[in-house]
Coordinates of C-alpha atoms and ligand atoms in Angstrom, one line a residue:
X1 CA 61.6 245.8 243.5
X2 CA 63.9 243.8 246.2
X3 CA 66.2 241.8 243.7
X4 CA 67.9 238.9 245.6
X5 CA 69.4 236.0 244.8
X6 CA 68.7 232.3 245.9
X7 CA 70.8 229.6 246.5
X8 CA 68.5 226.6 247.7
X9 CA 67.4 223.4 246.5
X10 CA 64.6 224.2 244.0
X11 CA 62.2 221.6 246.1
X12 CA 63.3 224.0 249.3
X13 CA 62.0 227.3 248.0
X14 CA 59.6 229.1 249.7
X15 CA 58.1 231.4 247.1
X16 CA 54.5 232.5 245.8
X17 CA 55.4 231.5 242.6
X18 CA 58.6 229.7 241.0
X19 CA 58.8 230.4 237.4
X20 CA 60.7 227.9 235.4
X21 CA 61.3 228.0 231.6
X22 CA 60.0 225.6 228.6
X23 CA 61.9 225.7 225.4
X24 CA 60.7 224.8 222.0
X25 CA 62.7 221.9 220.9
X26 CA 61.8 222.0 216.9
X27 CA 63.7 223.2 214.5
X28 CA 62.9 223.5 211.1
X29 CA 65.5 220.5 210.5
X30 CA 63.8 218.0 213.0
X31 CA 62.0 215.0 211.5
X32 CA 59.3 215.3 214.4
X33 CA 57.2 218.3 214.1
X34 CA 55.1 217.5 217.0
X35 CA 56.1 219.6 220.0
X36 CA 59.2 219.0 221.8
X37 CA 58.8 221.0 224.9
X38 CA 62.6 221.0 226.5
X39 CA 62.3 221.5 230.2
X40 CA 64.7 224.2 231.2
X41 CA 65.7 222.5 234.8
X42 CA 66.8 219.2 235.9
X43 CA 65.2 219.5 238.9
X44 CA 63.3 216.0 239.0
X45 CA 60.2 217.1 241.2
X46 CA 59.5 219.7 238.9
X47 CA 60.0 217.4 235.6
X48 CA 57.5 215.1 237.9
X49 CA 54.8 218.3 238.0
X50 CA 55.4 218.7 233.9
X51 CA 55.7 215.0 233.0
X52 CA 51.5 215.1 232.4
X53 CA 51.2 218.3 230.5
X54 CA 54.2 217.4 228.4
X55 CA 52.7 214.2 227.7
X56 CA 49.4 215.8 227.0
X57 CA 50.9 218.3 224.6
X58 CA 50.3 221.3 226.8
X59 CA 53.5 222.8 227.4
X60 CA 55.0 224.0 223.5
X61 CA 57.6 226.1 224.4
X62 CA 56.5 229.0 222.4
X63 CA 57.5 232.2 223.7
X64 CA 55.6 233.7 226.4
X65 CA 53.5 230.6 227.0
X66 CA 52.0 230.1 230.5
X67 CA 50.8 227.8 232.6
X68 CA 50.3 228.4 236.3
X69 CA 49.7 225.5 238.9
X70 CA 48.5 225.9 242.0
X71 CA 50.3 224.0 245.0
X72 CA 52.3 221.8 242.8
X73 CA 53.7 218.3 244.6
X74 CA 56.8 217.9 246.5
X75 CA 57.4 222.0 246.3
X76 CA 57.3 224.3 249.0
X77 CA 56.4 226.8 246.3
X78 CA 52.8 228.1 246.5
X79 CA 52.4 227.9 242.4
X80 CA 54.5 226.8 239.8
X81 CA 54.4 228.9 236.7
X82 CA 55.9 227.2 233.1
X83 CA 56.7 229.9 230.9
X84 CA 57.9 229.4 227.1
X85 CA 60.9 230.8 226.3
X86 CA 60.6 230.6 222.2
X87 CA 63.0 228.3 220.2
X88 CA 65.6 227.0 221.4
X89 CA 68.0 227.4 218.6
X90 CA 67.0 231.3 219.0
X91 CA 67.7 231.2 222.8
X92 CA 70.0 233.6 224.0
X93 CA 70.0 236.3 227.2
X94 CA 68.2 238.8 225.3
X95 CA 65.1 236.0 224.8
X96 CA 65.8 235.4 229.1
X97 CA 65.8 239.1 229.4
X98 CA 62.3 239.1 227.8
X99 CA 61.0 236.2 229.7
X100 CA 62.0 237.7 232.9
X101 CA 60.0 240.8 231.7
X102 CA 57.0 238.4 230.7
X103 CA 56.8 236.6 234.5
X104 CA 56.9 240.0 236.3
X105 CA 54.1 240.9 234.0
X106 CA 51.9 238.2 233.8
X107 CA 52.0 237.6 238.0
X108 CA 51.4 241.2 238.0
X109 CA 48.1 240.6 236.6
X110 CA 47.5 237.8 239.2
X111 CA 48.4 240.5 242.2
X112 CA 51.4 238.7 243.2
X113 CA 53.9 241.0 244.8
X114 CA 56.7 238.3 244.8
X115 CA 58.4 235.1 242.3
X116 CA 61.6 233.2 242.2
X117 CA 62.9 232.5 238.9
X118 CA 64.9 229.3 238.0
X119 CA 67.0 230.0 235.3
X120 CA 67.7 228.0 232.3
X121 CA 71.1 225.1 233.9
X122 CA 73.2 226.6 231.1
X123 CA 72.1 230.5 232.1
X124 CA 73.1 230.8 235.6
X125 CA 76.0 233.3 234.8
X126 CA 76.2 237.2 235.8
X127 CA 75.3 238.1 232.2
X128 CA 72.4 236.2 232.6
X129 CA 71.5 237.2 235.8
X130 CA 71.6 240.8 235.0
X131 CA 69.6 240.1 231.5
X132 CA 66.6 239.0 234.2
X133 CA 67.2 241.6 236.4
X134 CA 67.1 244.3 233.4
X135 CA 63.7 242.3 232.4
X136 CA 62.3 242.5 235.3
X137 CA 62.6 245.7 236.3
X138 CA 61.8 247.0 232.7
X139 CA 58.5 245.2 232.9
X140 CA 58.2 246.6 236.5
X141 CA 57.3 250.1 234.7
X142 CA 53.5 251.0 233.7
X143 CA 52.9 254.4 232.1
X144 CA 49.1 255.2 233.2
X145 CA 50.4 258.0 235.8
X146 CA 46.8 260.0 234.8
X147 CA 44.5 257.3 235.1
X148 CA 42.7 258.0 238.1
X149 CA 41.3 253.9 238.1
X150 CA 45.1 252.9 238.1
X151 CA 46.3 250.2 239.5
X152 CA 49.7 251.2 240.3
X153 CA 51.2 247.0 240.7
X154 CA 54.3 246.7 241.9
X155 CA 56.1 243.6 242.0
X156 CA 57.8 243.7 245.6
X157 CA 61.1 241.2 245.2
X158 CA 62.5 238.3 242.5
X159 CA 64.3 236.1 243.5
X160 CA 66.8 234.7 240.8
X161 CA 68.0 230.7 241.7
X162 CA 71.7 230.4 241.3
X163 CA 74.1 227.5 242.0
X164 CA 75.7 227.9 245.6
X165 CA 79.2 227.1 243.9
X166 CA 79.4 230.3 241.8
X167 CA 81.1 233.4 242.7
X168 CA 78.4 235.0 244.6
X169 CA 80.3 238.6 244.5
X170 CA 80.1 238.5 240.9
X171 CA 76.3 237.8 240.5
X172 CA 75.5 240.3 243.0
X173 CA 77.1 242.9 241.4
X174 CA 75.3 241.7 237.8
X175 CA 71.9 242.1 240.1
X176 CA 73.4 246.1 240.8
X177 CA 74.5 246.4 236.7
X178 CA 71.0 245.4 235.9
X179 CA 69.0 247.1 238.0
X180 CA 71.5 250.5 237.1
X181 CA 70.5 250.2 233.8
X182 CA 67.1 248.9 234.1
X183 CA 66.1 251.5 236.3
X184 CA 68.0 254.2 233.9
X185 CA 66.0 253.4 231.0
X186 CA 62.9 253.8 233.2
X187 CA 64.1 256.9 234.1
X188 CA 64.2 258.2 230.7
X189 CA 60.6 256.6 229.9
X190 CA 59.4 258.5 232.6
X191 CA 60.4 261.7 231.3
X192 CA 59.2 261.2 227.8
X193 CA 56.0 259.8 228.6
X194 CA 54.9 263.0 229.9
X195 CA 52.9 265.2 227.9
X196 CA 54.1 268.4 226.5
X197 CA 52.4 270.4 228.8
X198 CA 53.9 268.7 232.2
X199 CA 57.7 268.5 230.3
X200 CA 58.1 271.3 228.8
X201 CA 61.9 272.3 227.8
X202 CA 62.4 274.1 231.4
X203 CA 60.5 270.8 233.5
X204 CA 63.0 268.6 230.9
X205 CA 66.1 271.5 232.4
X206 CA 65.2 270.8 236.0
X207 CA 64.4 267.0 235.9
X208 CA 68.1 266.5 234.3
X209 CA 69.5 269.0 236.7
X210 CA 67.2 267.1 239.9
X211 CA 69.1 264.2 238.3
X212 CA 72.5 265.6 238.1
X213 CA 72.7 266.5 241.8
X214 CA 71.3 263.5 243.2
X215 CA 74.0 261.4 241.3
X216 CA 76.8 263.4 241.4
X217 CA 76.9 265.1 237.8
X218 CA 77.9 268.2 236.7
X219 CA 75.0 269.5 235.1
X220 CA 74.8 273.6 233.8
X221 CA 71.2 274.5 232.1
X222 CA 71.0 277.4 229.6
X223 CA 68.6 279.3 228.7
X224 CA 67.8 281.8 225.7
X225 CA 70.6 284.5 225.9
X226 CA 73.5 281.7 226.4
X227 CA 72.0 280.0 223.5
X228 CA 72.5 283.4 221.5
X229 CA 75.4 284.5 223.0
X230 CA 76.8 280.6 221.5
X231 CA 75.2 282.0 218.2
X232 CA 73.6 278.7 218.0
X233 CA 70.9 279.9 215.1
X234 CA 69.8 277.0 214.3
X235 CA 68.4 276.0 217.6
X236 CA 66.9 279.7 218.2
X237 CA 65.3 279.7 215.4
X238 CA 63.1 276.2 216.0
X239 CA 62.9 278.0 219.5
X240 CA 61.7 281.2 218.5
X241 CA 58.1 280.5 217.8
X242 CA 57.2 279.4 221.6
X243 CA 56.6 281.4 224.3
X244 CA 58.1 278.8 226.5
X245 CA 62.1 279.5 226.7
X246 CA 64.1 276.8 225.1
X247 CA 67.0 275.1 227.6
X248 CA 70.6 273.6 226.4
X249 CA 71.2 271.0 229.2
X250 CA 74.6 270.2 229.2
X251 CA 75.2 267.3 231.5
X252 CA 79.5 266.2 232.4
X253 CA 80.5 263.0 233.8
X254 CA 84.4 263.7 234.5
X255 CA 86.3 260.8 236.5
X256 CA 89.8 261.9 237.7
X257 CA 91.5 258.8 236.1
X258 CA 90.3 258.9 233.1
X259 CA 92.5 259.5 229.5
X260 CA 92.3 262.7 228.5
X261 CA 91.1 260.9 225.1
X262 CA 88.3 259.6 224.0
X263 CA 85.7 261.5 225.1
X264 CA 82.3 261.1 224.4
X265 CA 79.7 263.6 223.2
X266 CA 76.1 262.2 223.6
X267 CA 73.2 264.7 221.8
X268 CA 69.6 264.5 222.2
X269 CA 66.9 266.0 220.4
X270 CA 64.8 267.7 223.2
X271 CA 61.8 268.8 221.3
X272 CA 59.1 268.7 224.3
X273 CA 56.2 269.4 221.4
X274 CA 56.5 268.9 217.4
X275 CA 53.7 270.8 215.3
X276 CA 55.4 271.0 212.9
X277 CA 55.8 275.1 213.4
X278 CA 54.4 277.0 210.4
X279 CA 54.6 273.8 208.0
X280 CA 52.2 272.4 210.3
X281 CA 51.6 269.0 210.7
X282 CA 48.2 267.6 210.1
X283 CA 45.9 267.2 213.6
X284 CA 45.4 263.5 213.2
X285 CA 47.8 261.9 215.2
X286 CA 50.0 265.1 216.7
X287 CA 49.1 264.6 220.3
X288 CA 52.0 261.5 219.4
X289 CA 54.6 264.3 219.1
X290 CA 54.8 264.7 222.7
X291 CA 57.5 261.9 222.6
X292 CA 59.7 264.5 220.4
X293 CA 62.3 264.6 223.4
X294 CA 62.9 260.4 223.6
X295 CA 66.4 260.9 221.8
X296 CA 67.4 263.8 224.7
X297 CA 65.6 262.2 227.7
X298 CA 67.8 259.1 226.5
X299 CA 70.6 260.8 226.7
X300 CA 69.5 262.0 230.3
X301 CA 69.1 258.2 231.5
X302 CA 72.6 257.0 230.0
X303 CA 74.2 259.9 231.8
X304 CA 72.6 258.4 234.5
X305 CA 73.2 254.8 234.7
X306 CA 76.7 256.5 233.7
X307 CA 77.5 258.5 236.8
X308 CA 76.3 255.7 238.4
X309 CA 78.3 252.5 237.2
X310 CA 81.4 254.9 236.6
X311 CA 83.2 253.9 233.8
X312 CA 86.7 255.7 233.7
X313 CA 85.9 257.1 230.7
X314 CA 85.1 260.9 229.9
X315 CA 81.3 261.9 228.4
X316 CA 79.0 265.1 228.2
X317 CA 75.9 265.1 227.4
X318 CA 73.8 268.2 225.7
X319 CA 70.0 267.9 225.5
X320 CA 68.6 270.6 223.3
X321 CA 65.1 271.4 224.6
X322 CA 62.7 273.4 222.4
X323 CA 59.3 273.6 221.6
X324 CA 58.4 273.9 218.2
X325 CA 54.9 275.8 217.2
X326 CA 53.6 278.3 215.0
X327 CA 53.3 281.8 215.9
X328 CA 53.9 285.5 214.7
X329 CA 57.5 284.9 215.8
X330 CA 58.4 281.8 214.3
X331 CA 60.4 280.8 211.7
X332 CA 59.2 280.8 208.2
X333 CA 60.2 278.4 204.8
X334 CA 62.8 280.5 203.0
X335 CA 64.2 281.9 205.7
X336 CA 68.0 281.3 206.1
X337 CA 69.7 280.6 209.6
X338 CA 73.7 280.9 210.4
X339 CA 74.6 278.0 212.7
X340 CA 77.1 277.8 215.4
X341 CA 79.9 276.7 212.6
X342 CA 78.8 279.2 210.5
X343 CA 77.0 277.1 208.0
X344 CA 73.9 279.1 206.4
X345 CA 70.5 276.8 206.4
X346 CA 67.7 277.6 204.0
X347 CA 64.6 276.4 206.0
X348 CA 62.6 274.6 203.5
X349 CA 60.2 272.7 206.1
X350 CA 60.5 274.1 209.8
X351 CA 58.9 270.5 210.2
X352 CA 62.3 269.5 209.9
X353 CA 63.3 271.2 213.3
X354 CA 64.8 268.1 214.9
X355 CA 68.2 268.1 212.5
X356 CA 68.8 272.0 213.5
X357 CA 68.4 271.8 216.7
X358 CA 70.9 268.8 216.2
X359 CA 73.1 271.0 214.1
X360 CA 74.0 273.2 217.2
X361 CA 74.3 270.8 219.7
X362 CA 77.0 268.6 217.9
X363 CA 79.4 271.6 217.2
X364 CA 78.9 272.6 220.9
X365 CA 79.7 268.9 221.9
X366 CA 82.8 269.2 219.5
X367 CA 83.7 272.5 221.5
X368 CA 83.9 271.4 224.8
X369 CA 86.1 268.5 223.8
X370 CA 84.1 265.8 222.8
X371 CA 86.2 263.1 220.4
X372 CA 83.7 260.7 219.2
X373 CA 80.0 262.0 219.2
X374 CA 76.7 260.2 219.2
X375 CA 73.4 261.7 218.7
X376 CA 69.6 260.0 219.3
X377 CA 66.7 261.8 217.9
X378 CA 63.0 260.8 216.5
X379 CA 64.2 262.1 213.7
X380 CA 62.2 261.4 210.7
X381 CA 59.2 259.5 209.4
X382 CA 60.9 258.5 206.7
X383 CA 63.1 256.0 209.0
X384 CA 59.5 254.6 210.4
X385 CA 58.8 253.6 207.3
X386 CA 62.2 252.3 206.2
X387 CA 62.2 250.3 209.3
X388 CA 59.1 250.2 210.5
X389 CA 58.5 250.3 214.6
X390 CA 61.1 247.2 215.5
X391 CA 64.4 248.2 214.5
X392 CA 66.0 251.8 214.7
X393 CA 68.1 253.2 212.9
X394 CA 71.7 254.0 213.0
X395 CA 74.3 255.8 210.9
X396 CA 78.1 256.1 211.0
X397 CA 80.6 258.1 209.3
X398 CA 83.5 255.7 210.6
X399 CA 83.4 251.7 210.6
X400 CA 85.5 251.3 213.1
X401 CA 83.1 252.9 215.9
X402 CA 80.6 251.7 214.0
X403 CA 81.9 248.4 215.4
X404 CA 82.3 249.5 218.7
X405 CA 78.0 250.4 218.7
X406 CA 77.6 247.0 216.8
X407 CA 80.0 245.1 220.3
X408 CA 77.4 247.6 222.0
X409 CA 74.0 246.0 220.4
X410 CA 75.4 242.5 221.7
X411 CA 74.8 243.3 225.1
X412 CA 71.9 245.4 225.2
X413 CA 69.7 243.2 223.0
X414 CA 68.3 246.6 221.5
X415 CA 67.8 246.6 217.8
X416 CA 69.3 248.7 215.3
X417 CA 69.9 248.5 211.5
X418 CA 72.6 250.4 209.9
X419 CA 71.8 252.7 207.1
X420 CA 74.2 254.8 204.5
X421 CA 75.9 257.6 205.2
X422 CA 77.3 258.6 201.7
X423 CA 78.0 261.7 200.1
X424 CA 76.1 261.5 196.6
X425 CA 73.0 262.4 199.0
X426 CA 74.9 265.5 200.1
X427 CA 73.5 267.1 196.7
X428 CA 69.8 266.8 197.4
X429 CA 70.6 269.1 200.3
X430 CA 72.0 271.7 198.2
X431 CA 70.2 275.2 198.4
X432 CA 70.2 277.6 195.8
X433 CA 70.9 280.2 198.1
X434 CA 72.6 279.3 201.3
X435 CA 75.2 276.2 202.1
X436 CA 72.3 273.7 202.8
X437 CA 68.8 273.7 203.0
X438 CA 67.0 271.7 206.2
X439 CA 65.3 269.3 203.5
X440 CA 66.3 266.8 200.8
X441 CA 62.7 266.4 198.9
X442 CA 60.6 262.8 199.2
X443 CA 63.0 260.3 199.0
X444 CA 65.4 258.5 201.3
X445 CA 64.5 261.5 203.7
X446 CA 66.6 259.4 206.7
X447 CA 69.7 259.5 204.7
X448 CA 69.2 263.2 204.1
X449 CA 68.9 264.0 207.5
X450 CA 71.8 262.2 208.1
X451 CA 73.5 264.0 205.7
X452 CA 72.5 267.3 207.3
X453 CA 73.5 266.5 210.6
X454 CA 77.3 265.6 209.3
X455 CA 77.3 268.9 207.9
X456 CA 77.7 269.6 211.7
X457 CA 80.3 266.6 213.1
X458 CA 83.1 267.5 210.8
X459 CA 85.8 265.0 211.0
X460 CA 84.9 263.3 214.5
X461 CA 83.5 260.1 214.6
X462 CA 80.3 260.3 214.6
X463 CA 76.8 258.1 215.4
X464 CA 73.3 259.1 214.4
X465 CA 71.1 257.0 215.8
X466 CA 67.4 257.5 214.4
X467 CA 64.7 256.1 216.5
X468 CA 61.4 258.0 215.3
X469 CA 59.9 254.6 214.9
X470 CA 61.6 252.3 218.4
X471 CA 60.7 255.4 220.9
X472 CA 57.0 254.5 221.4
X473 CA 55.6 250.9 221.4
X474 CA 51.7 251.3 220.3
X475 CA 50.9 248.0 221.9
X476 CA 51.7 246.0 224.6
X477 CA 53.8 243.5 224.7
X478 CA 54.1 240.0 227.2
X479 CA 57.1 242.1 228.5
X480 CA 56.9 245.4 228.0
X481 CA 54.0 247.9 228.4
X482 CA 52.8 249.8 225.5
X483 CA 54.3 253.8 225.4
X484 CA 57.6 255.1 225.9
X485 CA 60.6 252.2 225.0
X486 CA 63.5 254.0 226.7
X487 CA 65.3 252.5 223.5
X488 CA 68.9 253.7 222.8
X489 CA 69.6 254.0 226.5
X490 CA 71.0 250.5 227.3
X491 CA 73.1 250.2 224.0
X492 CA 74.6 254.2 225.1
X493 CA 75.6 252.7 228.4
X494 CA 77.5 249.7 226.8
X495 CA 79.1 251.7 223.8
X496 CA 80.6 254.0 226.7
X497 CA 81.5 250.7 228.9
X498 CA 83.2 249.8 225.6
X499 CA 84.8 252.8 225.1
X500 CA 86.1 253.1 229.1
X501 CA 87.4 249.5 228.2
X502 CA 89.8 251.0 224.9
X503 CA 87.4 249.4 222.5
X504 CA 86.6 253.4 221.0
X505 CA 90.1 254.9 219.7
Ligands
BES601 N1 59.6 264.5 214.9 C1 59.4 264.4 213.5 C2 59.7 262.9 213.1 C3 58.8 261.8 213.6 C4 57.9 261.3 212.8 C5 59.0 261.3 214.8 C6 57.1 260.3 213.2 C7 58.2 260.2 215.3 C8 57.3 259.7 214.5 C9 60.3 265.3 212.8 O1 60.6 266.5 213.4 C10 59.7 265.6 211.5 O2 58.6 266.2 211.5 N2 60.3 265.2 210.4 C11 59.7 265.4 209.1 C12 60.9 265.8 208.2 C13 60.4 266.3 206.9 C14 59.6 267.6 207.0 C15 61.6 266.5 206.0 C16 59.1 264.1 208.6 O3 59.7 263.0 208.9 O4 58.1 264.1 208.0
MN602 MN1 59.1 268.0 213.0
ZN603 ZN1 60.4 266.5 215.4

């Protein structure tokens, strides 16, 4: 998508569509509940278009309201699109962020290939304009690769109206920030919206290695005998019961300048297909599993936007990449595994393959220098139904860079709720017969995966972020389409920006 920015009169624009946003005025405070549709531009020929359907109640506000016109007076615009932007006491640039996503996708549907967006008088600022760019380019994306009816629409430029007094430079390098990480998070949707069979763990080695090269990362994939010859039991044995060969991708994003200190470990959970391995999971609903690798193929998009935005701040990433099936050479309950620390792991469940892959890939982080360490995984079912599908979760072993994630979540708009890491859980992890066993029984089975993995950190800081539940929307939304989220990528990219900035010590 062209992304350009426009510096016209509103009445001078030549567009197919201008898209201007409607607020809802209410509050739960006002005396008048009818609706109070606010206008979002001060433009008068466009308040002249409105001035009917405001007067005939059909402009609300509500979020992701439309209403096209065709050939609206005194515009040089071909339509004129109202679109609600929600309450206005709830505005913000994460609601402008989802509007933008909301116009690409409803004109989409109309086969328009182009739109200029007028942005709220108050929101005309980079952050804004890279919210919209980030919205737009998100919504841009549509997952139906294998459908052979698909339709493939791409919307071919947005234009975003600014005033001609601010500082150009800076907008246009919001539009570049935006599009960056927009079209990082896209890239990590791609990846894990493939099926197991078209990403397995060597396709996930070479797509982050294709990556690597064409951005200027330094990027080493591994295969099984580096993985034994790390002694990195855990991860073997989840990989042991494929025939396809596990991969350790292990991404580095090195700027001369930066301080030799922090530097930031980023782990993904690569598992290309969950069945569960010999605790099987039960056939209803496993085909889902294929999105077992959104917490490394996150990891593989941040790097991305990373080496891209350069941030003088030092970070590897590690994807472990496994399948994990039954088989006469997999892993059984009861058997014990020595990870790379040494630790001894009873396998209760070898359903619970995601933490000991995990386990491994956090001590390598720690061993090739990484500070402060963050891990994504869909972890556990247990945090789906702690949290259900709209927030994911995240742990932290230190409040201080718990803070830094939290300065992180205000700029990415992506949602996550913080959940306890605390060490009277440690005990439902005890095993009878090794240090831990890969299980804590029914309850609070989020925390005790948590608790596993910090078997593994030591004393680094340390994020878990659990997002079993965020990875895959089910159903569409006005401006996003249904399937792979990319979730956890922008918020990555900001905690490093953060961290680049001394806001991680
Ligand atoms: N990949 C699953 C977790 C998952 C569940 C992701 C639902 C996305 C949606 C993970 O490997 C798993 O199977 N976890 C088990 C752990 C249990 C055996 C302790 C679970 O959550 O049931
Ligand atoms: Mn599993
Ligand atoms: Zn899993």
């Amino acid at each position: 998508m062209k992304l350009l920015l426009s510096t016209l009169p509103v009445t001078q624009i030549d567009t197919e569509c201008l898209v201007v946003l409607v607020l809802d005025g209410n509050d739960a405070t006002s005396a008048n509940k009818q609706a109070l549709p606010l206008l979002q531009t001060s433009d008068p020929a466009v308040q002249a278009v409105a001035q009917d359907l405001v007067a005939m109640n059909e402009i609300t506000g509500k979020a992701f309201e439309t209403i096209l016109l065709h050939k609206p007076a005194g515009l040089r615009a071909r339509r004129l699109l109202f679109l609600g932007g929600g309450k206005l006491k709830n505005f913000s640039v994460h609601e402008l962020r989802k509007a933008a996503g909301a116009a690409v996708r409803f004109l989409k549907g109309k086969n328009l290939k182009s739109f200029t967006l007028l942005p709220p008088d108050a929101s005309q600022t980079p952050d804004a304009v890279r919210a919209i760019v980030e919205g737009a380019v998100v919504a841009d994306f549509d997952p139906d690769y294998y459908r052979s009816d698909r339709k493939d629409l791409k919307m071919d430029a947005m234009s975003v109206v600014v005033p001609a007094s601010s500082d150009q430079g800076a907008l246009a390098a919001a539009v570049e920030e935006g599009r960056i990480i927009a079209e990082s998070q896209n890239f990590t949707r791609d990846l894990v919206n493939e099926p197991g069979n078209r990403m397995t763990p060597t396709m996930m080695g070479d797509r982050a290695a294709a990556m690597c090269k064409e951005v200027g990362l330094k990027c080493e994939v591994h295969g099984p005998d580096k993985i034994k010859d790390l002694k990195m039991g855990a991860f073997w044995s989840v990989a042991q019961g494929s025939d396809e060969e596990p991969r350790l991708i292990v991404m580095r994003y090195e700027p001369a300048a930066a301080p030799a200190s922090p530097v930031i470990g980023l782990v993904g959970k690569g598992i290309t297909f969950d069945s569960g391995g010999i605790s099987i999971k039960p056939s209803d609903g496993m085909e889902k599993m294929k999105y077992d690798m959104a917490g490394g193929a996150a990891m593989i998009g941040a790097m991305r936007a990373i080496a891209l935005l350069k941030p003088n701040v030092r970070v590897i990433g590690i994807v472990c990449a496994s399948e994990n099936l039954p088989s006469g050479k997999a892993q059984k309950p009861g058997d014990v595994q020595i990870a790379m620390n040494g630790k001894s792991i009873e396998i209760i469940n070898t359903d619970a393959e995601g933490r000991l892959v995990l386990a491994d890939g956090l001590c390598y982080a720690r061993e090739l220098g990484a500070t402060h360490l963050v891990d994504a995984a869909t972890l556990t079912g247990a945090c789906v139904v702690a949290l259900g599908h709209i927030n994911a979760g995240v742990f932290a072993n230190d409040d201080a860079y718990y803070e830094a994630f939290a300065a992180a979540l205000q700029n990415s708009g992506e949602k996550f709720w913080r959940l306890p890491v605390d060490a009277e859980y440690t005990e439902m992890i005890h095993s009878d017969i090794a240090d831990i066993k890969n299980t804590g029984g029914r309850w609070g089975g989020a925390v005790t995966a948590a608790m596993f993995l910090k078997e593994f950190v030591e004393d680094k800081p340390w994020l878990h972020l659990d997002i079993a539940g965020a990875a895959w929307i089910e159903d569409s939304k006005a401006w996003i389409a249904k399937g792979p989220s990319g979730i956890a990528v922008r918020s990555i990219i900001e905690l490093v920006r953060n961290a680049a900035a001394g806001g991680v010590k």
